[in-house]
Short mmCIF file of C-alpha atoms (C1' of nucleotides) in Angstrom, two decimals:
data_model
loop_
_atom_site.label_atom_id
_atom_site.label_comp_id
_atom_site.label_asym_id
_atom_site.label_seq_id
_atom_site.Cartn_x
_atom_site.Cartn_y
_atom_site.Cartn_z
CA UNK U 154 10.42 36.79 25.59
CA UNK U 155 8.99 33.32 25.70
CA UNK U 156 11.37 32.01 28.31
CA UNK U 157 8.86 30.01 30.23
CA UNK U 158 7.65 28.28 27.12
CA UNK U 159 11.17 27.53 25.94
CA UNK U 160 12.75 26.29 29.12
CA UNK U 161 9.75 24.51 30.58
CA UNK U 162 7.96 22.83 27.70
CA UNK U 163 10.10 22.67 24.61
CA UNK U 164 8.94 19.12 24.02
CA UNK U 165 5.30 20.15 24.23
CA UNK U 166 5.94 23.11 21.98
CA UNK U 167 7.53 20.86 19.38
CA UNK U 168 4.59 18.45 19.53
CA UNK U 169 2.17 21.34 19.13
CA UNK U 170 3.75 22.91 16.08
CA UNK U 171 4.52 19.52 14.54
CA UNK U 172 0.88 18.51 14.90
CA UNK U 173 -0.25 21.59 13.02
CA UNK U 174 2.35 21.13 10.30
CA UNK U 175 1.84 17.38 9.82
CA UNK U 176 -1.89 18.00 9.65
CA UNK U 177 -1.49 20.67 7.00
CA UNK U 178 1.12 19.10 4.77
CA UNK U 179 1.57 15.49 5.82
CA UNK U 180 4.61 13.53 6.90
CA UNK U 181 6.58 13.83 3.69
CA UNK U 182 5.61 17.47 3.16
CA UNK U 183 7.06 18.77 6.42
CA UNK U 184 10.77 19.35 7.01
CA UNK U 185 12.35 19.21 10.43
CA UNK U 186 13.97 22.59 9.86
CA UNK U 187 10.52 24.14 9.59
CA UNK U 188 9.33 22.34 12.70
CA UNK U 189 12.35 23.54 14.67
CA UNK U 190 12.11 27.09 13.42
CA UNK U 191 8.39 27.31 14.21
CA UNK U 192 9.08 25.96 17.68
CA UNK U 193 11.83 28.54 18.17
CA UNK U 194 14.63 25.98 18.34
CA UNK U 195 17.56 24.80 16.30
CA UNK U 196 17.00 21.69 14.26
CA UNK U 197 19.51 19.71 16.29
CA UNK U 198 17.46 20.25 19.40
CA UNK U 199 14.62 18.22 17.94
CA UNK U 200 16.80 15.16 18.14
CA UNK U 201 17.38 15.79 21.80
CA UNK U 202 13.66 15.23 22.41
CA UNK U 203 12.80 12.72 19.66
CA UNK U 204 14.88 9.95 18.22
CA UNK U 205 13.84 10.54 14.63
CA UNK U 206 11.26 12.20 12.41
CA UNK U 207 9.22 9.00 12.46
CA UNK U 208 9.26 8.95 16.25
CA UNK U 209 8.12 12.58 16.37
CA UNK U 210 5.31 11.85 13.93
CA UNK U 211 3.93 8.90 15.85
CA UNK U 212 4.27 10.74 19.17
CA UNK U 213 2.19 13.54 17.68
CA UNK U 214 -0.32 11.04 16.37
CA UNK U 215 -0.54 9.05 19.58
CA UNK U 216 -1.02 12.25 21.57
CA UNK U 217 -3.93 13.34 19.39
CA UNK U 218 -5.56 9.90 19.48
CA UNK U 219 -5.04 9.72 23.24
CA UNK U 220 -6.86 13.01 23.75
CA UNK U 221 -9.91 11.67 21.95
CA UNK U 222 -9.71 8.24 23.50
CA UNK U 223 -9.69 9.76 27.00
CA UNK U 224 -13.05 11.38 26.30
CA UNK U 225 -14.68 8.81 24.05
CA UNK U 226 -14.13 5.61 26.05
CA UNK U 227 -15.89 6.91 29.20
CA UNK U 228 -18.73 8.14 27.02
CA UNK U 229 -19.07 4.72 25.41
CA UNK U 230 -18.86 2.97 28.77
CA UNK U 231 -21.78 5.00 30.18
CA UNK U 232 -25.20 3.40 30.34
CA UNK U 233 -28.49 4.21 28.64
CA UNK U 234 -30.39 3.24 25.51
CA UNK U 235 -28.21 2.47 22.47
CA UNK U 236 -29.48 5.52 20.58
CA UNK U 237 -28.76 7.81 23.52
CA UNK U 238 -25.30 6.34 23.89
CA UNK U 239 -24.68 6.81 20.18
CA UNK U 240 -25.81 10.42 20.43
CA UNK U 241 -23.33 11.04 23.22
CA UNK U 242 -20.58 9.32 21.25
CA UNK U 243 -21.25 11.51 18.20
CA UNK U 244 -21.25 14.62 20.38
CA UNK U 245 -17.96 13.62 21.97
CA UNK U 246 -16.29 12.78 18.66
CA UNK U 247 -17.39 16.01 17.05
CA UNK U 248 -16.46 18.10 20.10
CA UNK U 249 -13.01 16.55 20.19
CA UNK U 250 -12.44 17.14 16.49
CA UNK U 251 -13.87 20.67 16.53
CA UNK U 252 -11.89 21.95 19.50
CA UNK U 253 -8.56 21.13 17.88
CA UNK U 254 -8.90 22.04 14.20
CA UNK U 255 -5.73 20.18 13.21
CA UNK U 256 -6.77 16.85 14.66
CA UNK U 257 -9.24 15.58 12.08
CA UNK U 258 -6.89 16.14 9.20
CA UNK U 259 -3.99 14.61 11.06
CA UNK U 260 -6.02 11.48 11.76
CA UNK U 261 -7.38 11.13 8.26
CA UNK U 262 -3.93 11.62 6.78
CA UNK U 263 -2.57 9.00 9.16
CA UNK U 264 -4.91 6.44 7.67
CA UNK U 265 -3.26 7.04 4.31
CA UNK U 266 0.33 7.50 5.40
CA UNK U 267 0.40 4.30 7.40
CA UNK U 268 0.48 2.49 4.08
CA UNK U 269 3.58 4.47 3.30
CA UNK U 270 5.54 2.99 6.13
CA UNK U 271 3.98 -0.38 5.33
CA UNK U 272 7.08 -2.55 4.67
CA UNK U 273 8.04 -2.79 8.35
CA UNK U 274 5.85 -3.07 11.46
CA UNK U 275 7.09 0.32 12.80
CA UNK U 276 7.21 -0.14 16.57
CA UNK U 277 6.83 3.61 17.17
CA UNK U 278 3.25 3.40 15.89
CA UNK U 279 1.96 0.98 18.51
CA UNK U 280 0.60 3.42 21.11
CA UNK U 281 -1.35 5.24 18.43
CA UNK U 282 -2.65 2.01 16.96
CA UNK U 283 -3.83 0.71 20.31
CA UNK U 284 -5.76 3.90 21.06
CA UNK U 285 -7.40 3.78 17.65
CA UNK U 286 -8.34 0.13 17.97
CA UNK U 287 -9.89 0.69 21.39
CA UNK U 288 -12.15 3.42 20.04
CA UNK U 289 -13.16 1.45 16.97
CA UNK U 290 -13.91 -1.61 19.07
CA UNK U 291 -16.07 0.46 21.42
CA UNK U 292 -18.08 2.02 18.60
CA UNK U 293 -18.51 -1.34 16.90
CA UNK U 294 -19.72 -2.96 20.13
CA UNK U 295 -22.24 -0.18 20.69
CA UNK U 296 -23.66 -0.58 17.21
CA UNK U 297 -23.78 -4.37 17.46
CA UNK U 298 -25.52 -4.15 20.82
CA UNK U 299 -28.10 -1.81 19.39
CA UNK U 300 -28.82 -4.17 16.54
CA UNK U 301 -29.06 -7.34 18.66
CA UNK U 302 -31.34 -5.70 21.23
CA UNK U 303 -33.61 -4.40 18.47
CA UNK U 304 -33.00 -0.69 18.94
CA UNK U 305 -31.24 -0.36 15.58
CA UNK U 306 -32.02 -1.69 12.16
CA UNK U 307 -29.96 -4.76 11.21
CA UNK U 308 -27.11 -2.76 9.71
CA UNK U 309 -23.49 -3.84 9.36
CA UNK U 310 -21.70 -2.47 12.43
CA UNK U 311 -18.44 -2.31 10.50
CA UNK U 312 -19.89 -0.33 7.63
CA UNK U 313 -21.70 1.98 10.03
CA UNK U 314 -18.41 2.70 11.80
CA UNK U 315 -16.94 3.67 8.44
CA UNK U 316 -19.93 5.91 7.79
CA UNK U 317 -19.54 7.52 11.22
CA UNK U 318 -15.86 8.23 10.60
CA UNK U 319 -16.75 9.73 7.26
CA UNK U 320 -19.46 11.89 8.78
CA UNK U 321 -17.22 13.22 11.55
CA UNK U 322 -13.51 12.91 10.85
CA UNK U 323 -13.75 13.52 7.13
CA UNK U 324 -16.06 16.48 7.61
CA UNK U 325 -13.72 18.32 9.95
CA UNK U 326 -10.73 17.37 7.84
CA UNK U 327 -12.15 18.76 4.63
CA UNK U 328 -10.52 22.16 5.03
CA UNK U 329 -10.96 24.77 2.33
CA UNK U 330 -13.09 22.41 0.29
CA UNK U 331 -15.51 21.84 3.14
CA UNK U 332 -15.64 25.52 4.01
CA UNK U 333 -16.41 26.45 0.45
CA UNK U 334 -19.10 23.79 0.42
CA UNK U 335 -20.90 24.75 3.62
CA UNK U 336 -20.17 28.44 3.04
CA UNK U 337 -18.26 29.34 6.19
CA UNK U 338 -15.89 28.10 8.86
CA UNK U 339 -16.38 24.46 9.78
CA UNK U 340 -15.24 25.20 13.31
CA UNK U 341 -17.54 28.03 14.35
CA UNK U 342 -19.84 27.20 17.25
CA UNK U 343 -22.87 27.44 14.99
CA UNK U 344 -21.49 25.15 12.33
CA UNK U 345 -20.30 22.59 14.86
CA UNK U 346 -23.73 22.46 16.45
CA UNK U 347 -25.27 22.23 13.00
CA UNK U 348 -23.05 19.31 12.09
CA UNK U 349 -23.97 17.47 15.29
CA UNK U 350 -27.68 17.98 14.58
CA UNK U 351 -27.40 16.84 10.98
CA UNK U 352 -25.45 13.69 11.84
CA UNK U 353 -27.61 12.75 14.80
CA UNK U 354 -30.88 13.33 12.96
CA UNK U 355 -29.63 11.22 10.06
CA UNK U 356 -28.85 8.46 12.53
CA UNK U 357 -32.16 8.88 14.39
CA UNK U 358 -34.11 8.42 11.19
CA UNK U 359 -31.73 6.11 9.40
CA UNK U 360 -30.63 3.75 12.14
CA UNK U 361 -33.65 3.43 14.44
CA UNK U 362 -35.68 0.26 14.02
CA UNK U 363 -39.05 2.00 14.44
CA UNK U 364 -39.71 3.48 11.03
CA UNK U 365 -41.36 1.51 8.21
CA UNK U 366 -39.39 0.93 5.03
CA UNK U 367 -40.59 2.87 1.97
CA UNK U 368 -38.32 1.06 -0.47
CA UNK U 369 -39.43 1.80 -3.97
CA UNK U 370 -36.54 0.41 -6.07
CA UNK K 208 9.85 -5.82 -25.03
CA UNK K 209 7.13 -3.27 -24.35
CA UNK K 210 7.66 -1.37 -27.54
CA UNK K 211 4.04 -0.74 -28.31
CA UNK K 212 3.41 0.69 -24.87
CA UNK K 213 6.47 2.92 -25.04
CA UNK K 214 6.10 4.35 -28.48
CA UNK K 215 2.34 4.62 -28.59
CA UNK K 216 1.12 5.77 -25.21
CA UNK K 217 3.98 6.98 -23.05
CA UNK K 218 1.91 9.89 -21.87
CA UNK K 219 -0.94 7.60 -20.84
CA UNK K 220 1.49 5.24 -19.16
CA UNK K 221 2.96 8.10 -17.15
CA UNK K 222 -0.49 9.27 -16.09
CA UNK K 223 -1.39 5.75 -15.03
CA UNK K 224 1.62 5.05 -12.86
CA UNK K 225 1.60 8.59 -11.47
CA UNK K 226 -2.03 8.19 -10.45
CA UNK K 227 -1.23 5.04 -8.50
CA UNK K 228 1.82 6.59 -6.85
CA UNK K 229 0.20 9.93 -5.98
CA UNK K 230 -2.73 8.02 -4.52
CA UNK K 231 -0.49 5.86 -2.38
CA UNK K 232 1.99 8.43 -1.13
CA UNK K 233 0.72 11.87 -1.98
CA UNK K 234 2.25 14.71 -3.96
CA UNK K 235 5.20 15.37 -1.68
CA UNK K 236 5.85 11.67 -1.11
CA UNK K 237 6.39 10.76 -4.75
CA UNK K 238 9.57 11.51 -6.67
CA UNK K 239 9.71 11.95 -10.40
CA UNK K 240 12.52 9.43 -10.62
CA UNK K 241 10.19 6.77 -9.29
CA UNK K 242 7.42 7.81 -11.66
CA UNK K 243 9.78 7.65 -14.61
CA UNK K 244 11.27 4.33 -13.61
CA UNK K 245 7.87 2.74 -13.05
CA UNK K 246 6.75 4.02 -16.43
CA UNK K 247 9.88 2.58 -18.06
CA UNK K 248 11.32 5.94 -19.05
CA UNK K 249 14.14 8.25 -18.11
CA UNK K 250 13.25 11.08 -15.77
CA UNK K 251 13.97 13.71 -18.41
CA UNK K 252 11.32 12.21 -20.64
CA UNK K 253 8.61 13.18 -18.17
CA UNK K 254 9.32 16.81 -18.95
CA UNK K 255 8.72 16.17 -22.60
CA UNK K 256 5.08 15.33 -21.80
CA UNK K 257 4.45 17.54 -18.74
CA UNK K 258 5.78 20.97 -17.96
CA UNK K 259 6.39 20.27 -14.27
CA UNK K 260 5.54 17.96 -11.39
CA UNK K 261 2.62 20.23 -10.49
CA UNK K 262 1.30 20.01 -14.03
CA UNK K 263 1.57 16.22 -13.97
CA UNK K 264 -0.24 16.06 -10.65
CA UNK K 265 -3.17 18.17 -11.74
CA UNK K 266 -3.40 16.38 -15.08
CA UNK K 267 -3.66 13.12 -13.17
CA UNK K 268 -6.27 14.64 -10.86
CA UNK K 269 -8.30 16.19 -13.65
CA UNK K 270 -8.27 12.91 -15.57
CA UNK K 271 -9.62 11.01 -12.56
CA UNK K 272 -12.28 13.60 -11.85
CA UNK K 273 -13.23 13.71 -15.51
CA UNK K 274 -13.81 9.96 -15.58
CA UNK K 275 -16.29 10.24 -12.72
CA UNK K 276 -17.88 13.42 -14.01
CA UNK K 277 -18.57 11.78 -17.36
CA UNK K 278 -20.65 9.12 -15.62
CA UNK K 279 -22.18 11.08 -12.78
CA UNK K 280 -23.53 14.12 -14.62
CA UNK K 281 -25.72 12.09 -17.02
CA UNK K 282 -26.96 10.08 -14.06
CA UNK K 283 -27.91 13.24 -12.21
CA UNK K 284 -29.54 14.72 -15.30
CA UNK K 285 -31.84 11.71 -15.72
CA UNK K 286 -35.42 11.98 -14.52
CA UNK K 287 -37.36 10.18 -11.83
CA UNK K 288 -38.22 10.62 -8.17
CA UNK K 289 -35.54 12.30 -6.05
CA UNK K 290 -34.88 9.14 -4.05
CA UNK K 291 -34.52 7.06 -7.20
CA UNK K 292 -32.16 9.64 -8.68
CA UNK K 293 -30.13 9.66 -5.48
CA UNK K 294 -29.91 5.87 -5.56
CA UNK K 295 -28.55 5.99 -9.08
CA UNK K 296 -26.09 8.70 -8.10
CA UNK K 297 -24.79 6.62 -5.19
CA UNK K 298 -24.47 3.58 -7.42
CA UNK K 299 -22.54 5.57 -10.01
CA UNK K 300 -20.23 7.17 -7.45
CA UNK K 301 -19.44 3.87 -5.78
CA UNK K 302 -18.99 2.05 -9.10
CA UNK K 303 -16.59 4.72 -10.31
CA UNK K 304 -14.55 4.61 -7.12
CA UNK K 305 -14.57 0.83 -6.88
CA UNK K 306 -13.48 0.13 -10.44
CA UNK K 307 -10.31 2.18 -10.05
CA UNK K 308 -8.97 1.46 -6.56
CA UNK K 309 -6.53 4.39 -6.64
CA UNK K 310 -9.13 7.03 -7.40
CA UNK K 311 -10.80 7.51 -4.02
CA UNK K 312 -7.55 8.00 -2.20
CA UNK K 313 -6.25 10.36 -4.88
CA UNK K 314 -9.36 12.50 -4.59
CA UNK K 315 -9.42 12.58 -0.81
CA UNK K 316 -5.75 13.45 -0.69
CA UNK K 317 -6.34 16.22 -3.22
CA UNK K 318 -8.74 17.87 -0.79
CA UNK K 319 -5.90 18.13 1.70
CA UNK K 320 -3.04 18.88 -0.62
CA UNK K 321 -4.83 21.75 -2.30
CA UNK K 322 -4.21 23.71 0.88
CA UNK K 323 -0.53 23.02 0.38
CA UNK K 324 -0.40 24.92 -2.88
CA UNK K 325 -2.66 27.54 -1.33
CA UNK K 326 -0.51 30.69 -1.69
CA UNK K 327 -1.06 31.02 -5.44
CA UNK K 328 -4.18 30.34 -7.52
CA UNK K 329 -2.42 27.50 -9.45
CA UNK K 330 -3.81 27.72 -12.99
CA UNK K 331 -3.03 24.02 -13.65
CA UNK K 332 -5.73 23.07 -11.15
CA UNK K 333 -8.63 24.67 -12.98
CA UNK K 334 -9.87 21.74 -15.09
CA UNK K 335 -9.94 19.52 -12.02
CA UNK K 336 -11.69 22.17 -9.96
CA UNK K 337 -14.37 22.75 -12.60
CA UNK K 338 -15.15 19.03 -12.83
CA UNK K 339 -15.39 18.79 -9.06
CA UNK K 340 -17.63 21.84 -8.77
CA UNK K 341 -19.97 20.51 -11.45
CA UNK K 342 -20.48 17.26 -9.57
CA UNK K 343 -20.95 18.95 -6.21
CA UNK K 344 -23.44 21.39 -7.69
CA UNK K 345 -25.38 18.53 -9.26
CA UNK K 346 -25.58 16.57 -6.03
CA UNK K 347 -26.54 19.66 -4.06
CA UNK K 348 -29.29 20.52 -6.54
CA UNK K 349 -30.69 17.00 -6.35
CA UNK K 350 -30.82 17.11 -2.56
CA UNK K 351 -32.35 20.58 -2.52
CA UNK K 352 -34.98 19.54 -5.03
CA UNK K 353 -35.88 16.53 -2.94
CA UNK K 354 -36.32 18.71 0.15
CA UNK K 355 -38.39 21.41 -1.53
CA UNK K 356 -40.70 18.90 -3.23
CA UNK K 357 -41.23 17.09 0.07
CA UNK K 358 -39.56 13.81 -0.84
CA UNK K 359 -36.71 14.35 1.64
CA UNK K 360 -36.64 15.55 5.22
CA UNK K 361 -35.60 19.22 5.57
CA UNK K 362 -31.90 18.46 5.80
CA UNK K 363 -29.03 20.77 4.89
CA UNK K 364 -28.11 19.90 1.32
CA UNK K 365 -24.54 21.03 1.94
CA UNK K 366 -24.06 18.87 4.99
CA UNK K 367 -25.65 15.91 3.24
CA UNK K 368 -23.19 16.28 0.38
CA UNK K 369 -20.37 16.12 2.91
CA UNK K 370 -21.92 13.02 4.43
CA UNK K 371 -22.24 11.43 0.99
CA UNK K 372 -18.60 12.11 0.21
CA UNK K 373 -17.64 10.63 3.55
CA UNK K 374 -19.76 7.54 2.95
CA UNK K 375 -18.34 6.91 -0.52
CA UNK K 376 -14.99 8.57 -1.18
CA UNK K 377 -13.65 8.17 2.33
CA UNK K 378 -14.77 4.55 2.52
CA UNK K 379 -12.93 3.51 -0.61
CA UNK K 380 -9.92 5.61 0.35
CA UNK K 381 -9.51 4.03 3.75
CA UNK K 382 -7.04 1.42 2.56
CA UNK K 383 -5.53 -1.00 5.05
CA UNK K 384 -7.46 0.58 7.89
CA UNK K 385 -10.77 0.06 6.14
CA UNK K 386 -9.89 -3.48 5.10
CA UNK K 387 -8.96 -4.38 8.63
CA UNK K 388 -12.22 -2.85 9.81
CA UNK K 389 -14.57 -4.60 7.40
CA UNK K 390 -12.43 -7.73 7.41
CA UNK K 391 -11.60 -8.11 3.73
CA UNK K 392 -10.92 -6.31 0.49
CA UNK K 393 -12.97 -3.14 0.06
CA UNK K 394 -12.98 -3.66 -3.68
CA UNK K 395 -14.34 -7.20 -4.03
CA UNK K 396 -17.65 -7.44 -5.86
CA UNK K 397 -19.39 -8.58 -2.67
CA UNK K 398 -18.07 -5.78 -0.53
CA UNK K 399 -18.84 -3.14 -3.14
CA UNK K 400 -22.43 -4.36 -3.40
CA UNK K 401 -22.62 -4.45 0.39
CA UNK K 402 -21.41 -0.87 0.64
CA UNK K 403 -24.00 0.29 -1.89
CA UNK K 404 -26.76 -1.43 0.04
CA UNK K 405 -25.66 -0.03 3.39
CA UNK K 406 -25.40 3.53 2.10
CA UNK K 407 -28.63 3.43 0.18
CA UNK K 408 -30.62 1.87 3.02
CA UNK K 409 -29.25 4.49 5.42
CA UNK K 410 -30.43 7.17 3.03
CA UNK K 411 -33.79 5.49 2.44
CA UNK K 412 -34.51 5.45 6.16
CA UNK K 413 -32.63 8.57 7.13
CA UNK K 414 -33.51 10.95 4.34
CA UNK K 415 -37.06 10.04 3.32
CA UNK K 416 -39.76 12.36 4.62
CA UNK K 417 -42.28 9.60 5.44
CA UNK K 418 -41.09 8.32 8.82
CA UNK K 419 -42.16 9.92 12.12
CA UNK K 420 -39.50 11.55 14.29
CA UNK K 421 -38.61 9.74 17.53
CA UNK K 422 -36.41 12.56 18.86
CA UNK K 423 -35.63 12.03 22.51
CA UNK K 424 -33.01 14.71 23.19
"C1'" DT R 77 35.69 25.11 43.20
"C1'" DT R 78 34.86 21.12 40.75
"C1'" DG R 79 32.31 18.04 37.98
"C1'" DC R 80 28.28 16.63 35.90
"C1'" DC R 81 24.14 17.10 33.08
"C1'" DG R 82 20.07 18.55 30.42
"C1'" DA R 83 19.19 21.69 26.84
"C1'" DC R 84 20.62 23.75 22.93
"C1'" DC R 85 23.26 25.11 18.79
"C1'" DG R 86 26.03 25.72 14.05
"C1'" DA R 87 28.38 23.21 10.85
"C1'" DC R 88 28.48 19.50 8.34
"C1'" DC R 89 27.47 14.73 5.86
"C1'" DG R 90 25.50 11.77 2.29
"C1'" DC R 91 21.73 11.76 -0.36
"C1'" DT R 92 17.64 12.93 -3.07
"C1'" DC R 93 14.79 16.41 -4.83
"C1'" DG R 94 12.66 18.98 -9.17
"C1'" DG R 95 14.34 20.75 -13.14
"C1'" DT R 96 17.77 21.89 -17.17
"C1'" DC R 97 20.74 21.01 -20.99
"C1'" DG R 98 22.78 19.18 -25.09
"C1'" DG R 99 22.56 15.58 -27.79
"C1'" DG R 100 20.99 11.05 -29.91
"C1'" DT R 101 17.66 8.40 -32.88
"C1'" DA R 102 13.75 7.28 -35.75
"C1'" DT R 103 10.19 8.65 -38.94
"C1'" DA R 104 8.54 11.31 -42.58
"C1'" DA R 105 7.89 15.14 -45.40
"C1'" DA R 106 10.55 18.20 -48.91
"C1'" DT G 125 19.90 14.22 -48.87
"C1'" DT G 126 18.28 17.63 -46.10
"C1'" DT G 127 15.14 19.34 -42.73
"C1'" DA G 128 11.62 19.07 -39.26
"C1'" DT G 129 9.57 16.83 -35.54
"C1'" DA G 130 8.62 13.71 -31.81
"C1'" DC G 131 10.59 11.19 -28.44
"C1'" DC G 132 13.99 9.88 -25.36
"C1'" DC G 133 18.31 9.86 -22.64
"C1'" DG G 134 22.61 10.69 -19.32
"C1'" DA G 135 24.93 14.15 -17.02
"C1'" DC G 136 24.43 17.78 -14.32
"C1'" DC G 137 22.71 21.73 -11.05
"C1'" DG G 138 21.34 24.24 -6.73
"C1'" DA G 139 18.56 23.40 -3.01
"C1'" DG G 140 16.83 20.94 0.60
"C1'" DC G 141 16.38 16.61 3.07
"C1'" DG G 142 17.07 13.67 7.70
"C1'" DG G 143 20.47 12.97 10.74
"C1'" DT G 144 25.27 13.41 13.25
"C1'" DC G 145 28.90 15.66 15.68
"C1'" DG G 146 31.56 18.48 18.65
"C1'" DG G 147 30.87 21.91 21.59
"C1'" DT G 148 28.62 25.83 24.58
"C1'" DC G 149 25.94 27.31 28.37
"C1'" DG G 150 23.58 27.61 32.92
"C1'" DG G 151 22.04 25.23 36.94
"C1'" DC G 152 22.96 22.11 40.62
"C1'" DA G 153 25.11 18.88 43.90
"C1'" DA G 154 29.31 17.67 46.57
#
DNA sequence: TTGCCGACCGACCGCTCGGTCGGGTATAAA
DNA sequence: TTTATACCCGACCGAGCGGTCGGTCGGCAA
C-alpha cells in the first residue's frame, strides 16, 4: 500500500511523475492519462489539483527552476573574488542539475517549447520566467563585474552566459547521446566531479585576465 | 500558381517545411496535416513520398546532418596546427548552423527525442546516426591529437566535444530565450561573427597549453 | 444524525492524430 | 488506343487526445 503517499501528497506525486515525463518526452509527447496512471490516480483527479495541462506543465517547470534558484542566488550573493564566485556558481549549477537527472532536460526543452505557446503571453508561465530571469541576471552581473574590475578578460557577459548554460544545462540534458559520448553515466559521482573540473579549468584558463594571448590566426 | 514547385520538387518542399516545423515544435508537436497544408499538398500525398511520419522525420534529420557533415569533414581533414584546425572547425560549425536557422534546434531536439523512440533500434535513423558519429569522431580526434602533441592542455576530449556542442548548437537553438539574452537576432551577420569570436577566443585562452595555471581551489 | 467538503473516479464529449483506400489525372512509352 | 507510372486527392478508420460531468466515499464539525 502507498496510502500515505496517496492521501497526503497526491499533488506532489503528480508533480514528480509529470516532471520526469515532461523531461523525457516534452509537453506535446506526454498524455494526461499516462501522468495520472503513473501517479496512481484517475485522470479526472489531475484536474482537481491543476486547472489544465498547461498549468501542470508550468507548475512543474516553476518548481524545478525554484529549486535551483533557491541555491544559486545565495551563492551568487556571497562575497569573494569574481573567479571564486564563478567557481561556486558553476559548482552549484552542476550540483543542482546532477542531483535531479530530469531537471536539465526539462529546462532545455522549456526553452524550445516556450516558442510553441508563443501566440499568447501565457500567465501560468510567469513564476517560472521570473525565477529564470533572476538567475540569468545574477550570472550576467557576476561576469560583468569580473570584467570591469579586471579579473576577467573583456568577454561579452551575455555570450558567456550562453556558453555557461551550454556547458552545464546542455551537458546534463544530453541523455543517451551524452552517455555514449563520455562512455558512461553522466550522473555518477565521478562523472559529475569530472564535469565540474573540466568546466572550471576551461574558465580558469579561458576567462582569467592573467594569461598572454597566443593568437596565431 | 506554384506549378513548378509542385510538380518538380514536392519531395524537397515537404522536407523543407517539415524541417522548419519539426525544429519549432518537435516530432510529437507537429501533425502531418499541417506539414501537408504548408507544403501545398493533401495529407495523403505525404505518404506517396515517405513511408511514415517517422521516416519523414529521420529523412529531415539525416538531410540536415548531411549538409553539415559535407562541410565539416573536409575542414577537419585539412592540415595545419591543431588550434588552427579547431578554429576552422568552429567557423564551419557556426556557419552551417547560422545559415539555416532551423537546423540547430532540430539537431538539439533530436538528441532528446531519440530517447522517445528508444524501445526499438529504429532502422530509419541510421543514416542520421552515421553522419553524427562521423562528425563527433572527427572532432574528438582533433582534440586528442592536440593534447598528445602538446598544443592543447590535457583536457578530456569527450567533455570538450560536449562543451563545443553546447557553445555552438545550443546557442543557435536557444531561440527567443537566446535573443532576449543577447538582445537581438542570433542570426544577424554581426551576431554570428561575434559568436565565432567569443567561442574561438575562449578556446584560444582556455585550451592552449602555453598559459600558466592560476588554480586557487 | 445531519450536512458539508476535499479527494477521487468512470463514462463520456468533441476533436485530432497517423495511416489507409480507391480513384482521378497527366505524361509517355508501346 | 492501350498500358504503365508518377503524382495527387477526399473520404474514411481506430485510437488517443484534453477536458467535463455526475457521482461516490470517508472524515469532520455542529
